[in-house]
Coordinates of C-alpha atoms and ligand atoms in Angstrom, one line a residue:
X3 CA -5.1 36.9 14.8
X4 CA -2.9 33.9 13.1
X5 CA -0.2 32.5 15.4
X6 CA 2.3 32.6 12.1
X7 CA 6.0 30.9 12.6
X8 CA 8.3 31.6 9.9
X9 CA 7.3 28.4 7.7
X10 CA 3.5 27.7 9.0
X11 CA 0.5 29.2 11.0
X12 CA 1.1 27.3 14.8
X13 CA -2.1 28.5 16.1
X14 CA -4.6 31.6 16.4
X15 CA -5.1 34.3 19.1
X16 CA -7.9 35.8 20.4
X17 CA -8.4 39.3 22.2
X18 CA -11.2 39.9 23.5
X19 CA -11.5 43.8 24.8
X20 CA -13.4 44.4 27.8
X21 CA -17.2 45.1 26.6
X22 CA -16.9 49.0 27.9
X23 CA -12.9 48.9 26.9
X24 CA -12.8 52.0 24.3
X25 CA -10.8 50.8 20.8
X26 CA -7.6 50.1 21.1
X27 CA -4.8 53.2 20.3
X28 CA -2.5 52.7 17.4
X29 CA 0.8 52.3 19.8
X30 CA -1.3 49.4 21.5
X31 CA -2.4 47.7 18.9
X32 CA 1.3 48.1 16.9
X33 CA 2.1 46.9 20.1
X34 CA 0.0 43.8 20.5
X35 CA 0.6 42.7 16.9
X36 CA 4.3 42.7 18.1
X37 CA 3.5 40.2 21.2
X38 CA 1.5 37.8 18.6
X39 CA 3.9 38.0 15.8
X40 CA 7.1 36.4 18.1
X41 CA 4.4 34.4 20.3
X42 CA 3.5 32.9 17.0
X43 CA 7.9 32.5 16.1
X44 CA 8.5 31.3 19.5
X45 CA 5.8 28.3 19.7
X46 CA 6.9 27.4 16.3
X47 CA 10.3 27.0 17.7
X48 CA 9.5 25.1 20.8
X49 CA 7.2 22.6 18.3
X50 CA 10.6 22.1 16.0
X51 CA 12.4 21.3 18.8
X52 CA 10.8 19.0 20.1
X53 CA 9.9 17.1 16.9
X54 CA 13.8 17.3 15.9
X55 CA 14.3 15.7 19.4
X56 CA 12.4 12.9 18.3
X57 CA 13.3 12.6 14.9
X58 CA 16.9 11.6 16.5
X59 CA 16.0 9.0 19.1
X60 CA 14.1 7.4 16.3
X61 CA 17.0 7.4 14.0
X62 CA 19.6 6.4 16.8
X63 CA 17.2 3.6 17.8
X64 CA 16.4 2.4 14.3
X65 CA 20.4 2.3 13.3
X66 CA 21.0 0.6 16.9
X67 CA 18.9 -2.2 15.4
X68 CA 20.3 -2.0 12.2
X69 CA 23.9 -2.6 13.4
X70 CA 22.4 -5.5 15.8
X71 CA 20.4 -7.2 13.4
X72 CA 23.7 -7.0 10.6
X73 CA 26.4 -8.1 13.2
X74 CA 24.2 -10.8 14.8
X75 CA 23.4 -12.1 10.8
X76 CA 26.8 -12.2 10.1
X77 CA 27.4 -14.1 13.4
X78 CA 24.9 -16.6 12.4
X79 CA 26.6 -17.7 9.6
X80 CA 29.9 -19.2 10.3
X81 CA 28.3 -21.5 12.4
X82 CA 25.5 -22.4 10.5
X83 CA 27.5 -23.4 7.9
X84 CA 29.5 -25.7 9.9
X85 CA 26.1 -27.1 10.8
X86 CA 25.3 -27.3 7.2
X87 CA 28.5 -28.6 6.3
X88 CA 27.9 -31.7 9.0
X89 CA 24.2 -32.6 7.8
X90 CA 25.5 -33.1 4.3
X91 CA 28.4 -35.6 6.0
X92 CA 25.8 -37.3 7.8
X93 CA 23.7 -38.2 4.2
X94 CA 26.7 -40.1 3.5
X95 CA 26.7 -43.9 3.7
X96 CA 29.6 -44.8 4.5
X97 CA 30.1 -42.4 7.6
X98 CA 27.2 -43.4 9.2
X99 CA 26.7 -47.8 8.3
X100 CA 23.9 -46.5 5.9
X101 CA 21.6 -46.1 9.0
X102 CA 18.4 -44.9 7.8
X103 CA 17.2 -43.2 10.8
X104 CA 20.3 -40.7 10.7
X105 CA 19.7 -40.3 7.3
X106 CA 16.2 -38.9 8.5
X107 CA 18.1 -36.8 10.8
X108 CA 20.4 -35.6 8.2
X109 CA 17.7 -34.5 6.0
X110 CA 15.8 -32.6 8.9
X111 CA 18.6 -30.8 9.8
X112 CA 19.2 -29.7 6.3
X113 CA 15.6 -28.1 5.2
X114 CA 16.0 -26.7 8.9
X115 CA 19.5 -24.9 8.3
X116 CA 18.2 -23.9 4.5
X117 CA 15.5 -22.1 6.0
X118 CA 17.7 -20.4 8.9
X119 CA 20.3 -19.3 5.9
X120 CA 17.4 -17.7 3.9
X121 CA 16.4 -16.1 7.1
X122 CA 19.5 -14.3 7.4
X123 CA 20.4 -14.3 3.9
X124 CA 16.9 -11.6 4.4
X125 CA 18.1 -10.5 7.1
X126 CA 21.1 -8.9 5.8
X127 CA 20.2 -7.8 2.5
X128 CA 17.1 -5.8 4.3
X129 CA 19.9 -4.0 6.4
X130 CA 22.1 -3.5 3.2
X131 CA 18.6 -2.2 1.7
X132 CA 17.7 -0.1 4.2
X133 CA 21.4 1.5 4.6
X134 CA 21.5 2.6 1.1
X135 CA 25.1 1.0 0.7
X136 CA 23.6 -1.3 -1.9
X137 CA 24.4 -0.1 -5.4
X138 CA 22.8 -2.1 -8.2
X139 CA 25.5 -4.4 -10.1
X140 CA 23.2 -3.9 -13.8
X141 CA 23.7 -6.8 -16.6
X142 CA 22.3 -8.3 -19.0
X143 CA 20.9 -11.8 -18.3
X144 CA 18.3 -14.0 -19.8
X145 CA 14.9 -14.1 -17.4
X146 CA 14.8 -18.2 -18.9
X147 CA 18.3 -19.2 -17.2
X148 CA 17.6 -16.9 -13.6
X149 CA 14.1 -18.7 -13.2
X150 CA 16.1 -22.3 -14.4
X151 CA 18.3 -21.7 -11.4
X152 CA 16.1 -20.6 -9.5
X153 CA 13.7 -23.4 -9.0
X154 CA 17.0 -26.0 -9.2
X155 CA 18.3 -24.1 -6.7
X156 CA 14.6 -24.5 -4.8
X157 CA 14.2 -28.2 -5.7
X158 CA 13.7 -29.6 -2.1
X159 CA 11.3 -27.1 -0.9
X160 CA 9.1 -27.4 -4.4
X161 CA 9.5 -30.9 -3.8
X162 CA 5.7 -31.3 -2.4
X163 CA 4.2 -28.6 -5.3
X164 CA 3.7 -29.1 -8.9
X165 CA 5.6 -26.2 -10.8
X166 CA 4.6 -24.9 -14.2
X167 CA 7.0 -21.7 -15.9
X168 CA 6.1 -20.8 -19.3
X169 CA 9.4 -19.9 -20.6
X170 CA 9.9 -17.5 -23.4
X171 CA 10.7 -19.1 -26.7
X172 CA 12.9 -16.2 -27.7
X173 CA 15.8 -15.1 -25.7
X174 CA 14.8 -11.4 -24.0
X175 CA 17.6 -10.3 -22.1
X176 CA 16.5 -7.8 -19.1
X177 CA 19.4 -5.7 -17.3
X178 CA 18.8 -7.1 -13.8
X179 CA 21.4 -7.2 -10.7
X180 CA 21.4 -11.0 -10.8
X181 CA 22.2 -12.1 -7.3
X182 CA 19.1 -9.7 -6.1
X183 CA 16.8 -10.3 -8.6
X184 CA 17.1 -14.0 -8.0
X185 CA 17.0 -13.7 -4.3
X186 CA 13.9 -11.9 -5.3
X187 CA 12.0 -14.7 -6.9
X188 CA 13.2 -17.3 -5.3
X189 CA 11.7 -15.2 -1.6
X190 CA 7.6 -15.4 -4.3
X191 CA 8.0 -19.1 -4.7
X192 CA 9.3 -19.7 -1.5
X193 CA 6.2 -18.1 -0.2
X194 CA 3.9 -20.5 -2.8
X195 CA 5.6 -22.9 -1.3
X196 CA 5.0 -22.2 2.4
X197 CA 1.7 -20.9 2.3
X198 CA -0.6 -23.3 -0.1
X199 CA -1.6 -26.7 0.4
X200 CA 1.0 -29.8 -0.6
X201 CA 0.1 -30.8 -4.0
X202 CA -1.4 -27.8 -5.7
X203 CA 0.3 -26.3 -8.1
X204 CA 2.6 -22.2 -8.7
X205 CA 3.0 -20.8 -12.2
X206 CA 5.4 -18.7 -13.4
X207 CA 4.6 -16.5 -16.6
X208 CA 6.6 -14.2 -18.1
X209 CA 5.4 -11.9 -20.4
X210 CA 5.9 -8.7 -22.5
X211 CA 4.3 -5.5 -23.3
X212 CA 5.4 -2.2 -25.0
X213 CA 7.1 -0.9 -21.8
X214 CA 7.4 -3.5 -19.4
X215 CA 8.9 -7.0 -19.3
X216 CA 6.5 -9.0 -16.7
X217 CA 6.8 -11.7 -14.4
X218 CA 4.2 -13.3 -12.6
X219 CA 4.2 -15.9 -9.8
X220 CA 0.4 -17.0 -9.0
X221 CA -0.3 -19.7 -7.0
X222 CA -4.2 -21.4 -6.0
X223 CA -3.4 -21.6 -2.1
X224 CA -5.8 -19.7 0.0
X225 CA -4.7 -16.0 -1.5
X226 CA -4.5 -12.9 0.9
X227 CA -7.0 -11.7 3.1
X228 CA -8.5 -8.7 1.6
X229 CA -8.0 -6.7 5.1
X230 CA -3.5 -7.3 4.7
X231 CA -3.8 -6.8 1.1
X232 CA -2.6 -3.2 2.0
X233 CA -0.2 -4.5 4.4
X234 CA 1.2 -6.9 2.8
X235 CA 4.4 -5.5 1.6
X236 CA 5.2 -3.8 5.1
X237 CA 8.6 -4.8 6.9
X238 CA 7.6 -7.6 9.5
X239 CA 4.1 -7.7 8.6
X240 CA 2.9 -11.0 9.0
X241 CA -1.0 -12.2 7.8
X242 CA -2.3 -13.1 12.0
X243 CA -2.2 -17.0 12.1
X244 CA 0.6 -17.4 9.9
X245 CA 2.4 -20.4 10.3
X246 CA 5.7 -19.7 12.7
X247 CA 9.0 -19.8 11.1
X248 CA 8.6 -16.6 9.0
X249 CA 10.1 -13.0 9.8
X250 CA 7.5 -10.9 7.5
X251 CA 10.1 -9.5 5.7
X252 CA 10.5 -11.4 2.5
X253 CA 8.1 -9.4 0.4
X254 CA 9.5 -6.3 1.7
X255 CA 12.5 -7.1 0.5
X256 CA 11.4 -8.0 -2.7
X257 CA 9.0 -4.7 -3.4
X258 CA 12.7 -2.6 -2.1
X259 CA 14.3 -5.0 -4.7
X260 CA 12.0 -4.5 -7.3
X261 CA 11.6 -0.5 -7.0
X262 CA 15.4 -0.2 -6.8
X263 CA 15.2 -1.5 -10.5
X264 CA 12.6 1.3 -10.9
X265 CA 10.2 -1.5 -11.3
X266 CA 6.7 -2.3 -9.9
X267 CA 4.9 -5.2 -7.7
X268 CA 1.5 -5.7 -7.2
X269 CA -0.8 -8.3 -5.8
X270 CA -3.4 -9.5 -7.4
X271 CA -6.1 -12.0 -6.3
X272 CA -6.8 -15.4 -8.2
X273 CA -10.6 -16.6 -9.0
X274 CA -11.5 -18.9 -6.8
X275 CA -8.9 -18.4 -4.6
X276 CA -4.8 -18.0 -4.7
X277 CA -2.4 -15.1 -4.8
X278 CA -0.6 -13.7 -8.1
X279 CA 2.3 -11.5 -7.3
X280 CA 3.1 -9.2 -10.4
X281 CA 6.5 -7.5 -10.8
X282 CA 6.4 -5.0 -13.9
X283 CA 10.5 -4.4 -15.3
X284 CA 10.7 -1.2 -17.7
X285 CA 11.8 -2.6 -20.9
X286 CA 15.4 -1.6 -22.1
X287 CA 16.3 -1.2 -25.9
X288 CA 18.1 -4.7 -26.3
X289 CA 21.9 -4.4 -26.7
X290 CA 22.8 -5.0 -30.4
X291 CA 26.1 -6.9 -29.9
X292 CA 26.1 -9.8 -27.8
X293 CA 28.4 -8.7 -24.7
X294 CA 30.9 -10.6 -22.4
X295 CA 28.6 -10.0 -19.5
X296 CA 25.5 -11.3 -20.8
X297 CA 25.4 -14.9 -19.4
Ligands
ADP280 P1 7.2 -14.3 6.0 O1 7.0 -15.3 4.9 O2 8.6 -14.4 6.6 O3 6.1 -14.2 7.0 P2 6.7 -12.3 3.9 O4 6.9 -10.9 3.9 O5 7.4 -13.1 2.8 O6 7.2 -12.8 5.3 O7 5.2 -12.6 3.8 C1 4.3 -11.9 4.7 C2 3.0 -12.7 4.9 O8 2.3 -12.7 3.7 C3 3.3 -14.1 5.3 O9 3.4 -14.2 6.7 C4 2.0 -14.8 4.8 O10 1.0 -14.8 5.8 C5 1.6 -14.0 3.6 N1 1.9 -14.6 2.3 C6 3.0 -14.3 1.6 N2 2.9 -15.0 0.4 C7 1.7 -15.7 0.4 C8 1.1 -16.6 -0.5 N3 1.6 -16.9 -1.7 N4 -0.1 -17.1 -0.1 C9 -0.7 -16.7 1.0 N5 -0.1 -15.9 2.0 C10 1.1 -15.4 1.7

């Protein structure tokens, strides 16, 4: 006989009369189907129990670390910017007699605090992300000026990479929420950047189809093992051996970004080696009078 709860079967039961027992009367049978039927209601409610138990702790433990991870972010940052603030005073001549080994220092200190900012900078938006306080702020923009800013914005860390955009000869306006799209793209170069030998070189292509507006970033480093390939988007996954410095959240944050502008990202792999990350934005009709919020 079924074990049924009230939503699902939670097991089966088996009676097995004696071999000489005679049939069972109908007052002991009705009765027996009565013992199964609330055995069958009562394990279902010990099972929900228990799995509503533990549904909690998880969610008390993962918004413990949400609130610590946002408050200790925010933390960071006052300081770090005083740091930041000094490394750019020490890149100035006539503070420091022009002394070219502080200048050194300077600059150290700089890429070092850069990459700490865009650590939290991740940081923070994944806890924004992941609280579902973060409502998209939708305008029109031109993809050609968000990737120009972008890579100015990058120019130190592209510094060792040759960098090649194919920018559209038309303006397409896409309704993005710029701050997050750019943090967005600029987390896929950064990556090109960090991950790929000095010297080679990252595309960017942007393309059209009938639904989608497309941009890729491929690079010819040594691509993405094809056993993290599935992995690869997943908060704090990390490929093993990856250089330290990195939090494996960046291309979380991007696929959240991305899908939050009911977009797509892929990964595709590059012949003979490198990595192409896709990101697929439904096309919108384009608006027909140039607005004040296009920019
Ligand atoms: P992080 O860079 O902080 O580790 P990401 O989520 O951005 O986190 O990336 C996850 C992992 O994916 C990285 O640790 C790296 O091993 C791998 N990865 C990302 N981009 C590339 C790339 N362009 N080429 C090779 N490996 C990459």
């Amino acid at each position: 006989m079924p074990l049924k709860g009230t939503s699902e079967t939670v097991g089966v039961f088996v009676f097995q009369p004696l071999k000489k027992a005679r049939k069972l009367d109908l007052e002991k049978e009705s009765l027996l189907f009565s013992i199964v039927r609330q055995l069958g209601v009562s394990i279902e409610k010990h099972f929900l129990t228990k799995r509503l138990i533990e549904t909690q702790r998880l969610k008390d433990s993962e918004e413990l670390h949400q609130t610590l991870l946002n408050s200790i972010s925010h933390e960071m940052r006052t300081p770090l910017t005083a740091i930041l603030g000094a490394a750019s005073a020490l890149e100035n001549d006539e503070l420091t007699g022009g002394s070219k080994h502080v200048k050194e220092i300077a600059i150290n200190l700089q890429a070092s605090g850069d990459r700490l900012n865009r650590v939290i900078e991740n940081l923070l938006d994944m806890s924004r992300l992941n609280s579902g306080v973060l409502s998209l702020k939708l305008e029109w923009h031109d993809f050609n000026d968000l990737l120009s800013v972008v890579v100015k914005k990058l120019e130190k860390p592209l510094l060792n990479h040759k960098i090649k955009i194919n920018f559209l000869d038309s303006v397409h306006l896409v309704r993005i929420d710029y701050r997050l799209m750019e943090h967005a793209v600029s987390n896929l170069i950064l990556n090109a950047t960090m991950y790929t030998p000095p010297g080679t070189e990252i595309k960017i292509n942007q393309k059209r189809n009938d639904t989608h507006f497309i941009i890729e970033v491929e690079d010819s480093g040594p691509g993405i093992p094809l056993d993290s390939v599935t992995k690869i988007f997943d908060k704090f996954y990390r490929v093993p051996g990856s250089p330290t410095g990195g939090t494996g959240l960046g291309l979380s944050i991007v696929k959240s970004i991305i899908e939050l502008h009911k977009g797509h990202i892929s990964l595709q792999p590059v012949v003979p080696h490198g990595a192409r990350f896709v990101i697929e934005l439904p096309l919108e009709d384009q608006p027909l009078v140039p607005q004040e919020k296009i920019s």
